[in-house]
Amino acid sequence: MDTSRNAEKGIDPNALGRGLEQFYYFDKEITISQALVFLFMARRNVCTQKDIQKVFEMTGATSSRIVNIWSNKGIKKGSTHVPGYNFFDEYEDVHDRRYKILKLNRKGELFYRYVLTLSKSWEEEETTNAYPTAYK
């Protein structure tokens, strides 16, 4: 893999891998799409579901399900309700109530910072497999 282009942009492939790996430690069922949507929402701090649909070229149903996972609504798996992670708060758009504005809350901000500021080496993470349970 050519990492020279990534290095020019300030992207450390190892840090990126470690960051994405944290989603797996957090919940083994999180998909790459769900992790990328979280990172997009967290980086922007405030966005709408329409923003997510445009950027990731996904349907309203798919973006809604992902948003529900990261907010407090949760999703239904079979006959079971799985609670959301409560990392984002939803607000109605004052100009159009059909649209929801998503804003990173304190819990989401802490998780986002954790993912971005990994200080452990790759080996330490693999041996300890430690994940702060404060975010769950």
Tab-separated table of N, CA and C in Angstrom:
chain	number	residue	atom	x	y	z
A	1	MET	N	0.844	-1.176	0.000
A	1	MET	CA	0.000	0.000	0.000
A	1	MET	C	0.888	1.236	0.000
A	2	ASP	N	0.578	2.151	-0.901
A	2	ASP	CA	1.339	3.390	-0.996
A	2	ASP	C	0.860	4.362	0.069
A	3	THR	N	1.704	4.585	1.071
A	3	THR	CA	1.315	5.494	2.152
A	3	THR	C	1.836	6.899	1.932
A	4	SER	N	2.609	7.125	0.851
A	4	SER	CA	3.178	8.450	0.638
A	4	SER	C	2.091	9.493	0.411
A	5	ARG	N	1.049	9.153	-0.349
A	5	ARG	CA	-0.059	10.102	-0.564
A	5	ARG	C	-0.759	10.405	0.750
A	6	ASN	N	-0.957	9.382	1.578
A	6	ASN	CA	-1.602	9.586	2.871
A	6	ASN	C	-0.738	10.465	3.775
A	7	ALA	N	0.579	10.250	3.740
A	7	ALA	CA	1.474	11.038	4.580
A	7	ALA	C	1.436	12.506	4.174
A	8	GLU	N	1.334	12.758	2.856
A	8	GLU	CA	1.257	14.142	2.386
A	8	GLU	C	0.036	14.848	2.953
A	9	LYS	N	-1.048	14.141	3.118
A	9	LYS	CA	-2.292	14.716	3.622
A	9	LYS	C	-2.351	14.701	5.148
A	10	GLY	N	-1.307	14.197	5.789
A	10	GLY	CA	-1.295	14.148	7.241
A	10	GLY	C	-2.076	12.975	7.808
A	11	ILE	N	-2.338	11.965	6.987
A	11	ILE	CA	-3.100	10.797	7.436
A	11	ILE	C	-2.121	9.696	7.812
A	12	ASP	N	-2.194	9.248	9.030
A	12	ASP	CA	-1.378	8.130	9.486
A	12	ASP	C	-2.226	6.864	9.368
A	13	PRO	N	-1.901	5.970	8.427
A	13	PRO	CA	-2.718	4.765	8.236
A	13	PRO	C	-2.844	3.923	9.499
A	14	ASN	N	-1.784	3.889	10.317
A	14	ASN	CA	-1.858	3.112	11.552
A	14	ASN	C	-2.837	3.734	12.528
A	15	ALA	N	-2.795	5.063	12.647
A	15	ALA	CA	-3.730	5.750	13.546
A	15	ALA	C	-5.153	5.576	13.047
A	16	LEU	N	-5.342	5.649	11.736
A	16	LEU	CA	-6.675	5.452	11.163
A	16	LEU	C	-7.188	4.052	11.486
A	17	GLY	N	-6.328	3.064	11.324
A	17	GLY	CA	-6.709	1.689	11.650
A	17	GLY	C	-7.046	1.526	13.121
A	18	ARG	N	-6.222	2.119	13.986
A	18	ARG	CA	-6.481	2.028	15.430
A	18	ARG	C	-7.794	2.727	15.787
A	19	GLY	N	-8.049	3.872	15.128
A	19	GLY	CA	-9.293	4.599	15.388
A	19	GLY	C	-10.510	3.773	15.002
A	20	LEU	N	-10.475	3.194	13.807
A	20	LEU	CA	-11.610	2.373	13.376
A	20	LEU	C	-11.752	1.126	14.234
A	21	GLU	N	-10.619	0.607	14.692
A	21	GLU	CA	-10.657	-0.577	15.548
A	21	GLU	C	-11.417	-0.298	16.854
A	22	GLN	N	-11.385	0.938	17.322
A	22	GLN	CA	-12.072	1.284	18.573
A	22	GLN	C	-13.581	1.061	18.466
A	23	PHE	N	-14.131	1.231	17.269
A	23	PHE	CA	-15.557	0.965	17.082
A	23	PHE	C	-15.847	-0.512	17.304
A	24	TYR	N	-14.927	-1.373	16.861
A	24	TYR	CA	-15.085	-2.813	17.069
A	24	TYR	C	-15.028	-3.142	18.555
A	25	TYR	N	-14.089	-2.538	19.283
A	25	TYR	CA	-14.006	-2.780	20.721
A	25	TYR	C	-15.252	-2.271	21.441
A	26	PHE	N	-15.795	-1.178	20.938
A	26	PHE	CA	-16.987	-0.590	21.538
A	26	PHE	C	-18.200	-1.502	21.348
A	27	ASP	N	-18.394	-1.967	20.115
A	27	ASP	CA	-19.510	-2.863	19.809
A	27	ASP	C	-19.146	-3.651	18.562
A	28	LYS	N	-19.019	-4.944	18.700
A	28	LYS	CA	-18.571	-5.799	17.598
A	28	LYS	C	-19.530	-5.828	16.410
A	29	GLU	N	-20.749	-5.302	16.578
A	29	GLU	CA	-21.719	-5.310	15.477
A	29	GLU	C	-21.750	-4.011	14.673
A	30	ILE	N	-20.952	-3.032	15.054
A	30	ILE	CA	-20.919	-1.773	14.303
A	30	ILE	C	-20.253	-2.018	12.957
A	31	THR	N	-20.907	-1.535	11.900
A	31	THR	CA	-20.358	-1.690	10.547
A	31	THR	C	-19.453	-0.504	10.222
A	32	ILE	N	-18.662	-0.656	9.169
A	32	ILE	CA	-17.802	0.436	8.718
A	32	ILE	C	-18.664	1.640	8.338
A	33	SER	N	-19.785	1.416	7.673
A	33	SER	CA	-20.678	2.522	7.292
A	33	SER	C	-21.163	3.277	8.517
A	34	GLN	N	-21.543	2.560	9.551
A	34	GLN	CA	-22.011	3.205	10.781
A	34	GLN	C	-20.888	4.004	11.426
A	35	ALA	N	-19.679	3.451	11.435
A	35	ALA	CA	-18.527	4.159	12.008
A	35	ALA	C	-18.221	5.417	11.202
A	36	LEU	N	-18.264	5.316	9.871
A	36	LEU	CA	-17.978	6.482	9.035
A	36	LEU	C	-19.030	7.570	9.211
A	37	VAL	N	-20.283	7.179	9.340
A	37	VAL	CA	-21.338	8.170	9.564
A	37	VAL	C	-21.132	8.850	10.925
A	38	PHE	N	-20.772	8.075	11.948
A	38	PHE	CA	-20.494	8.684	13.248
A	38	PHE	C	-19.369	9.709	13.122
A	39	LEU	N	-18.273	9.335	12.463
A	39	LEU	CA	-17.135	10.244	12.328
A	39	LEU	C	-17.525	11.500	11.552
A	40	PHE	N	-18.336	11.336	10.515
A	40	PHE	CA	-18.825	12.486	9.749
A	40	PHE	C	-19.653	13.406	10.642
A	41	MET	N	-20.602	12.832	11.372
A	41	MET	CA	-21.466	13.637	12.235
A	41	MET	C	-20.646	14.314	13.334
A	42	ALA	N	-19.712	13.590	13.918
A	42	ALA	CA	-18.922	14.138	15.022
A	42	ALA	C	-17.995	15.253	14.531
A	43	ARG	N	-17.386	15.044	13.363
A	43	ARG	CA	-16.489	16.055	12.815
A	43	ARG	C	-17.223	17.360	12.531
A	44	ARG	N	-18.456	17.254	12.086
A	44	ARG	CA	-19.237	18.452	11.769
A	44	ARG	C	-19.906	19.033	13.007
A	45	ASN	N	-20.078	18.235	14.033
A	45	ASN	CA	-20.729	18.607	15.294
A	45	ASN	C	-22.232	18.798	15.141
A	46	VAL	N	-22.676	19.400	14.049
A	46	VAL	CA	-24.102	19.580	13.767
A	46	VAL	C	-24.323	19.234	12.303
A	47	CYS	N	-25.316	18.399	12.039
A	47	CYS	CA	-25.662	18.078	10.659
A	47	CYS	C	-27.106	17.599	10.609
A	48	THR	N	-27.591	17.319	9.414
A	48	THR	CA	-28.939	16.795	9.249
A	48	THR	C	-28.849	15.398	8.637
A	49	GLN	N	-29.941	14.708	8.695
A	49	GLN	CA	-29.991	13.381	8.085
A	49	GLN	C	-29.839	13.506	6.573
A	50	LYS	N	-30.334	14.590	6.003
A	50	LYS	CA	-30.177	14.833	4.557
A	50	LYS	C	-28.712	14.957	4.183
A	51	ASP	N	-27.918	15.600	5.047
A	51	ASP	CA	-26.469	15.709	4.798
A	51	ASP	C	-25.865	14.313	4.685
A	52	ILE	N	-26.252	13.446	5.596
A	52	ILE	CA	-25.728	12.077	5.607
A	52	ILE	C	-26.137	11.343	4.332
A	53	GLN	N	-27.392	11.499	3.940
A	53	GLN	CA	-27.874	10.837	2.722
A	53	GLN	C	-27.089	11.293	1.496
A	54	LYS	N	-26.825	12.588	1.401
A	54	LYS	CA	-26.087	13.126	0.246
A	54	LYS	C	-24.645	12.642	0.222
A	55	VAL	N	-23.960	12.808	1.333
A	55	VAL	CA	-22.532	12.493	1.388
A	55	VAL	C	-22.278	11.007	1.174
A	56	PHE	N	-23.075	10.164	1.790
A	56	PHE	CA	-22.834	8.719	1.724
A	56	PHE	C	-23.695	8.011	0.684
A	57	GLU	N	-24.491	8.799	-0.059
A	57	GLU	CA	-25.345	8.259	-1.121
A	57	GLU	C	-26.153	7.066	-0.617
A	58	MET	N	-26.885	7.304	0.459
A	58	MET	CA	-27.701	6.237	1.034
A	58	MET	C	-29.158	6.671	1.091
A	59	THR	N	-30.023	5.709	1.215
A	59	THR	CA	-31.454	5.992	1.267
A	59	THR	C	-31.830	6.612	2.606
A	60	GLY	N	-33.019	7.169	2.650
A	60	GLY	CA	-33.531	7.733	3.889
A	60	GLY	C	-33.665	6.681	4.974
A	61	ALA	N	-34.097	5.481	4.577
A	61	ALA	CA	-34.275	4.401	5.554
A	61	ALA	C	-32.935	3.987	6.171
A	62	THR	N	-31.910	3.883	5.335
A	62	THR	CA	-30.594	3.482	5.833
A	62	THR	C	-30.013	4.553	6.740
A	63	SER	N	-30.088	5.807	6.315
A	63	SER	CA	-29.528	6.881	7.148
A	63	SER	C	-30.317	7.004	8.449
A	64	SER	N	-31.618	6.805	8.390
A	64	SER	CA	-32.446	6.876	9.591
A	64	SER	C	-32.038	5.799	10.591
A	65	ARG	N	-31.816	4.601	10.105
A	65	ARG	CA	-31.413	3.498	10.986
A	65	ARG	C	-30.065	3.803	11.640
A	66	ILE	N	-29.123	4.319	10.863
A	66	ILE	CA	-27.801	4.629	11.413
A	66	ILE	C	-27.903	5.762	12.436
A	67	VAL	N	-28.676	6.790	12.119
A	67	VAL	CA	-28.866	7.902	13.055
A	67	VAL	C	-29.498	7.395	14.350
A	68	ASN	N	-30.472	6.505	14.238
A	68	ASN	CA	-31.136	5.960	15.425
A	68	ASN	C	-30.171	5.164	16.302
A	69	ILE	N	-29.193	4.512	15.670
A	69	ILE	CA	-28.190	3.763	16.420
A	69	ILE	C	-27.342	4.713	17.262
A	70	TRP	N	-26.935	5.836	16.678
A	70	TRP	CA	-26.051	6.779	17.376
A	70	TRP	C	-26.802	7.723	18.304
A	71	SER	N	-28.116	7.885	18.089
A	71	SER	CA	-28.892	8.749	18.983
A	71	SER	C	-29.481	7.893	20.099
A	72	ASN	N	-30.472	8.404	20.797
A	72	ASN	CA	-31.048	7.633	21.904
A	72	ASN	C	-32.224	6.763	21.476
A	73	LYS	N	-32.640	6.829	20.209
A	73	LYS	CA	-33.820	6.083	19.767
A	73	LYS	C	-33.607	4.579	19.722
A	74	GLY	N	-32.478	4.168	19.193
A	74	GLY	CA	-32.218	2.742	19.072
A	74	GLY	C	-32.915	2.141	17.860
A	75	ILE	N	-32.775	0.845	17.719
A	75	ILE	CA	-33.334	0.144	16.558
A	75	ILE	C	-34.024	-1.134	17.021
A	76	LYS	N	-34.794	-1.690	16.105
A	76	LYS	CA	-35.474	-2.948	16.378
A	76	LYS	C	-34.744	-4.062	15.636
A	77	LYS	N	-34.388	-5.101	16.366
A	77	LYS	CA	-33.781	-6.299	15.773
A	77	LYS	C	-34.713	-7.452	16.060
A	78	GLY	N	-35.420	-7.874	15.044
A	78	GLY	CA	-36.439	-8.898	15.258
A	78	GLY	C	-37.526	-8.329	16.137
A	79	SER	N	-37.805	-8.977	17.237
A	79	SER	CA	-38.832	-8.476	18.149
A	79	SER	C	-38.223	-7.731	19.344
A	80	THR	N	-36.905	-7.530	19.302
A	80	THR	CA	-36.202	-6.887	20.404
A	80	THR	C	-35.836	-5.451	20.061
A	81	HIS	N	-36.016	-4.546	21.018
A	81	HIS	CA	-35.566	-3.167	20.846
A	81	HIS	C	-34.158	-3.041	21.409
A	82	VAL	N	-33.237	-2.566	20.564
A	82	VAL	CA	-31.855	-2.351	20.983
A	82	VAL	C	-31.663	-0.850	21.193
A	83	PRO	N	-31.353	-0.420	22.407
A	83	PRO	CA	-31.216	1.021	22.665
A	83	PRO	C	-30.066	1.633	21.875
A	84	GLY	N	-30.200	2.920	21.562
A	84	GLY	CA	-29.139	3.641	20.872
A	84	GLY	C	-28.027	4.015	21.838
A	85	TYR	N	-26.937	4.542	21.293
A	85	TYR	CA	-25.772	4.876	22.109
A	85	TYR	C	-25.884	6.252	22.763
A	86	ASN	N	-26.836	7.050	22.333
A	86	ASN	CA	-27.070	8.381	22.904
A	86	ASN	C	-25.841	9.283	22.790
A	87	PHE	N	-25.230	9.320	21.603
A	87	PHE	CA	-24.080	10.183	21.340
A	87	PHE	C	-24.498	11.488	20.673
A	88	PHE	N	-25.730	11.539	20.150
A	88	PHE	CA	-26.231	12.725	19.468
A	88	PHE	C	-27.624	13.043	19.973
A	89	ASP	N	-27.925	14.324	20.031
A	89	ASP	CA	-29.274	14.770	20.352
A	89	ASP	C	-29.927	15.218	19.054
A	90	GLU	N	-31.229	15.016	18.966
A	90	GLU	CA	-31.987	15.418	17.777
A	90	GLU	C	-32.875	16.597	18.112
A	91	TYR	N	-32.919	17.552	17.190
A	91	TYR	CA	-33.780	18.724	17.334
A	91	TYR	C	-34.545	18.923	16.036
A	92	GLU	N	-35.739	19.464	16.145
A	92	GLU	CA	-36.500	19.797	14.951
A	92	GLU	C	-35.936	21.061	14.336
A	93	ASP	N	-35.871	21.088	13.017
A	93	ASP	CA	-35.470	22.290	12.302
A	93	ASP	C	-36.597	23.316	12.453
A	94	VAL	N	-36.279	24.516	12.924
A	94	VAL	CA	-37.318	25.519	13.159
A	94	VAL	C	-37.958	25.992	11.859
A	95	HIS	N	-37.256	25.830	10.735
A	95	HIS	CA	-37.792	26.257	9.445
A	95	HIS	C	-38.616	25.173	8.761
A	96	ASP	N	-38.323	23.926	9.067
A	96	ASP	CA	-39.047	22.813	8.456
A	96	ASP	C	-39.018	21.632	9.429
A	97	ARG	N	-40.139	21.391	10.082
A	97	ARG	CA	-40.192	20.378	11.144
A	97	ARG	C	-39.966	18.953	10.642
A	98	ARG	N	-40.003	18.756	9.333
A	98	ARG	CA	-39.740	17.416	8.795
A	98	ARG	C	-38.274	17.030	8.949
A	99	TYR	N	-37.411	18.029	9.037
A	99	TYR	CA	-35.978	17.776	9.130
A	99	TYR	C	-35.522	17.775	10.576
A	100	LYS	N	-34.619	16.872	10.856
A	100	LYS	CA	-34.042	16.770	12.194
A	100	LYS	C	-32.594	17.244	12.145
A	101	ILE	N	-32.234	18.049	13.119
A	101	ILE	CA	-30.853	18.503	13.251
A	101	ILE	C	-30.201	17.625	14.309
A	102	LEU	N	-29.040	17.097	13.988
A	102	LEU	CA	-28.308	16.203	14.880
A	102	LEU	C	-27.120	16.956	15.450
A	103	LYS	N	-26.980	16.915	16.747
A	103	LYS	CA	-25.882	17.630	17.411
A	103	LYS	C	-25.171	16.684	18.369
A	104	LEU	N	-23.854	16.667	18.264
A	104	LEU	CA	-23.024	15.849	19.140
A	104	LEU	C	-23.229	16.290	20.588
A	105	ASN	N	-23.505	15.326	21.482
A	105	ASN	CA	-23.650	15.680	22.897
A	105	ASN	C	-22.344	15.347	23.634
A	106	ARG	N	-22.323	15.570	24.929
A	106	ARG	CA	-21.101	15.388	25.727
A	106	ARG	C	-20.578	13.949	25.661
A	107	LYS	N	-21.469	12.998	25.769
A	107	LYS	CA	-21.077	11.588	25.716
A	107	LYS	C	-20.441	11.267	24.362
A	108	GLY	N	-21.059	11.754	23.280
A	108	GLY	CA	-20.519	11.543	21.940
A	108	GLY	C	-19.186	12.230	21.740
A	109	GLU	N	-19.055	13.420	22.316
A	109	GLU	CA	-17.807	14.164	22.215
A	109	GLU	C	-16.668	13.418	22.902
A	110	LEU	N	-16.941	12.846	24.059
A	110	LEU	CA	-15.914	12.077	24.771
A	110	LEU	C	-15.474	10.861	23.963
A	111	PHE	N	-16.433	10.163	23.373
A	111	PHE	CA	-16.092	8.993	22.563
A	111	PHE	C	-15.300	9.421	21.332
A	112	TYR	N	-15.717	10.485	20.682
A	112	TYR	CA	-15.017	10.986	19.497
A	112	TYR	C	-13.578	11.358	19.839
A	113	ARG	N	-13.390	12.063	20.935
A	113	ARG	CA	-12.031	12.425	21.360
A	113	ARG	C	-11.197	11.187	21.637
A	114	TYR	N	-11.815	10.193	22.265
A	114	TYR	CA	-11.101	8.953	22.566
A	114	TYR	C	-10.621	8.285	21.285
A	115	VAL	N	-11.495	8.208	20.308
A	115	VAL	CA	-11.138	7.576	19.041
A	115	VAL	C	-9.993	8.344	18.373
A	116	LEU	N	-10.035	9.672	18.439
A	116	LEU	CA	-9.029	10.491	17.756
A	116	LEU	C	-7.693	10.584	18.472
A	117	THR	N	-7.678	10.449	19.750
A	117	THR	CA	-6.446	10.701	20.495
A	117	THR	C	-5.892	9.445	21.151
A	118	LEU	N	-5.828	8.408	20.387
A	118	LEU	CA	-5.271	7.166	20.938
A	118	LEU	C	-3.801	7.359	21.266
A	119	SER	N	-3.434	7.010	22.472
A	119	SER	CA	-2.039	7.185	22.866
A	119	SER	C	-1.318	5.853	23.046
A	120	LYS	N	-2.083	4.783	23.057
A	120	LYS	CA	-1.461	3.476	23.248
A	120	LYS	C	-0.873	2.983	21.928
A	121	SER	N	0.128	2.159	22.026
A	121	SER	CA	0.681	1.558	20.819
A	121	SER	C	-0.228	0.419	20.373
A	122	TRP	N	-0.059	-0.003	19.167
A	122	TRP	CA	-0.863	-1.098	18.605
A	122	TRP	C	-0.738	-2.350	19.465
A	123	GLU	N	0.477	-2.653	19.903
A	123	GLU	CA	0.697	-3.864	20.700
A	123	GLU	C	-0.011	-3.779	22.047
A	124	GLU	N	0.041	-2.617	22.695
A	124	GLU	CA	-0.621	-2.467	23.982
A	124	GLU	C	-2.119	-2.682	23.850
A	125	GLU	N	-2.705	-2.137	22.781
A	125	GLU	CA	-4.142	-2.292	22.589
A	125	GLU	C	-4.517	-3.741	22.376
A	126	GLU	N	-3.677	-4.475	21.611
A	126	GLU	CA	-3.998	-5.869	21.343
A	126	GLU	C	-3.875	-6.722	22.593
A	127	THR	N	-2.890	-6.415	23.448
A	127	THR	CA	-2.703	-7.260	24.621
A	127	THR	C	-3.700	-6.935	25.722
A	128	THR	N	-4.026	-5.652	25.872
A	128	THR	CA	-4.962	-5.314	26.935
A	128	THR	C	-6.402	-5.418	26.452
A	129	ASN	N	-6.610	-5.155	25.160
A	129	ASN	CA	-7.944	-5.164	24.574
A	129	ASN	C	-8.883	-4.321	25.446
A	130	ALA	N	-8.311	-3.283	26.054
A	130	ALA	CA	-9.060	-2.462	27.002
A	130	ALA	C	-9.908	-1.439	26.267
A	131	TYR	N	-11.101	-1.284	26.730
A	131	TYR	CA	-11.974	-0.262	26.185
A	131	TYR	C	-12.694	0.412	27.346
A	132	PRO	N	-12.605	1.723	27.444
A	132	PRO	CA	-13.276	2.389	28.553
A	132	PRO	C	-14.789	2.161	28.493
A	133	THR	N	-15.329	1.588	29.510
A	133	THR	CA	-16.758	1.280	29.518
A	133	THR	C	-17.603	2.498	29.827
A	134	ALA	N	-17.007	3.633	30.103
A	134	ALA	CA	-17.752	4.843	30.408
A	134	ALA	C	-18.606	5.303	29.238
A	135	TYR	N	-18.252	4.899	28.017
A	135	TYR	CA	-18.991	5.342	26.840
A	135	TYR	C	-20.197	4.471	26.554
A	136	LYS	N	-20.263	3.315	27.157
A	136	LYS	CA	-21.356	2.377	26.847
A	136	LYS	C	-22.598	2.721	27.624
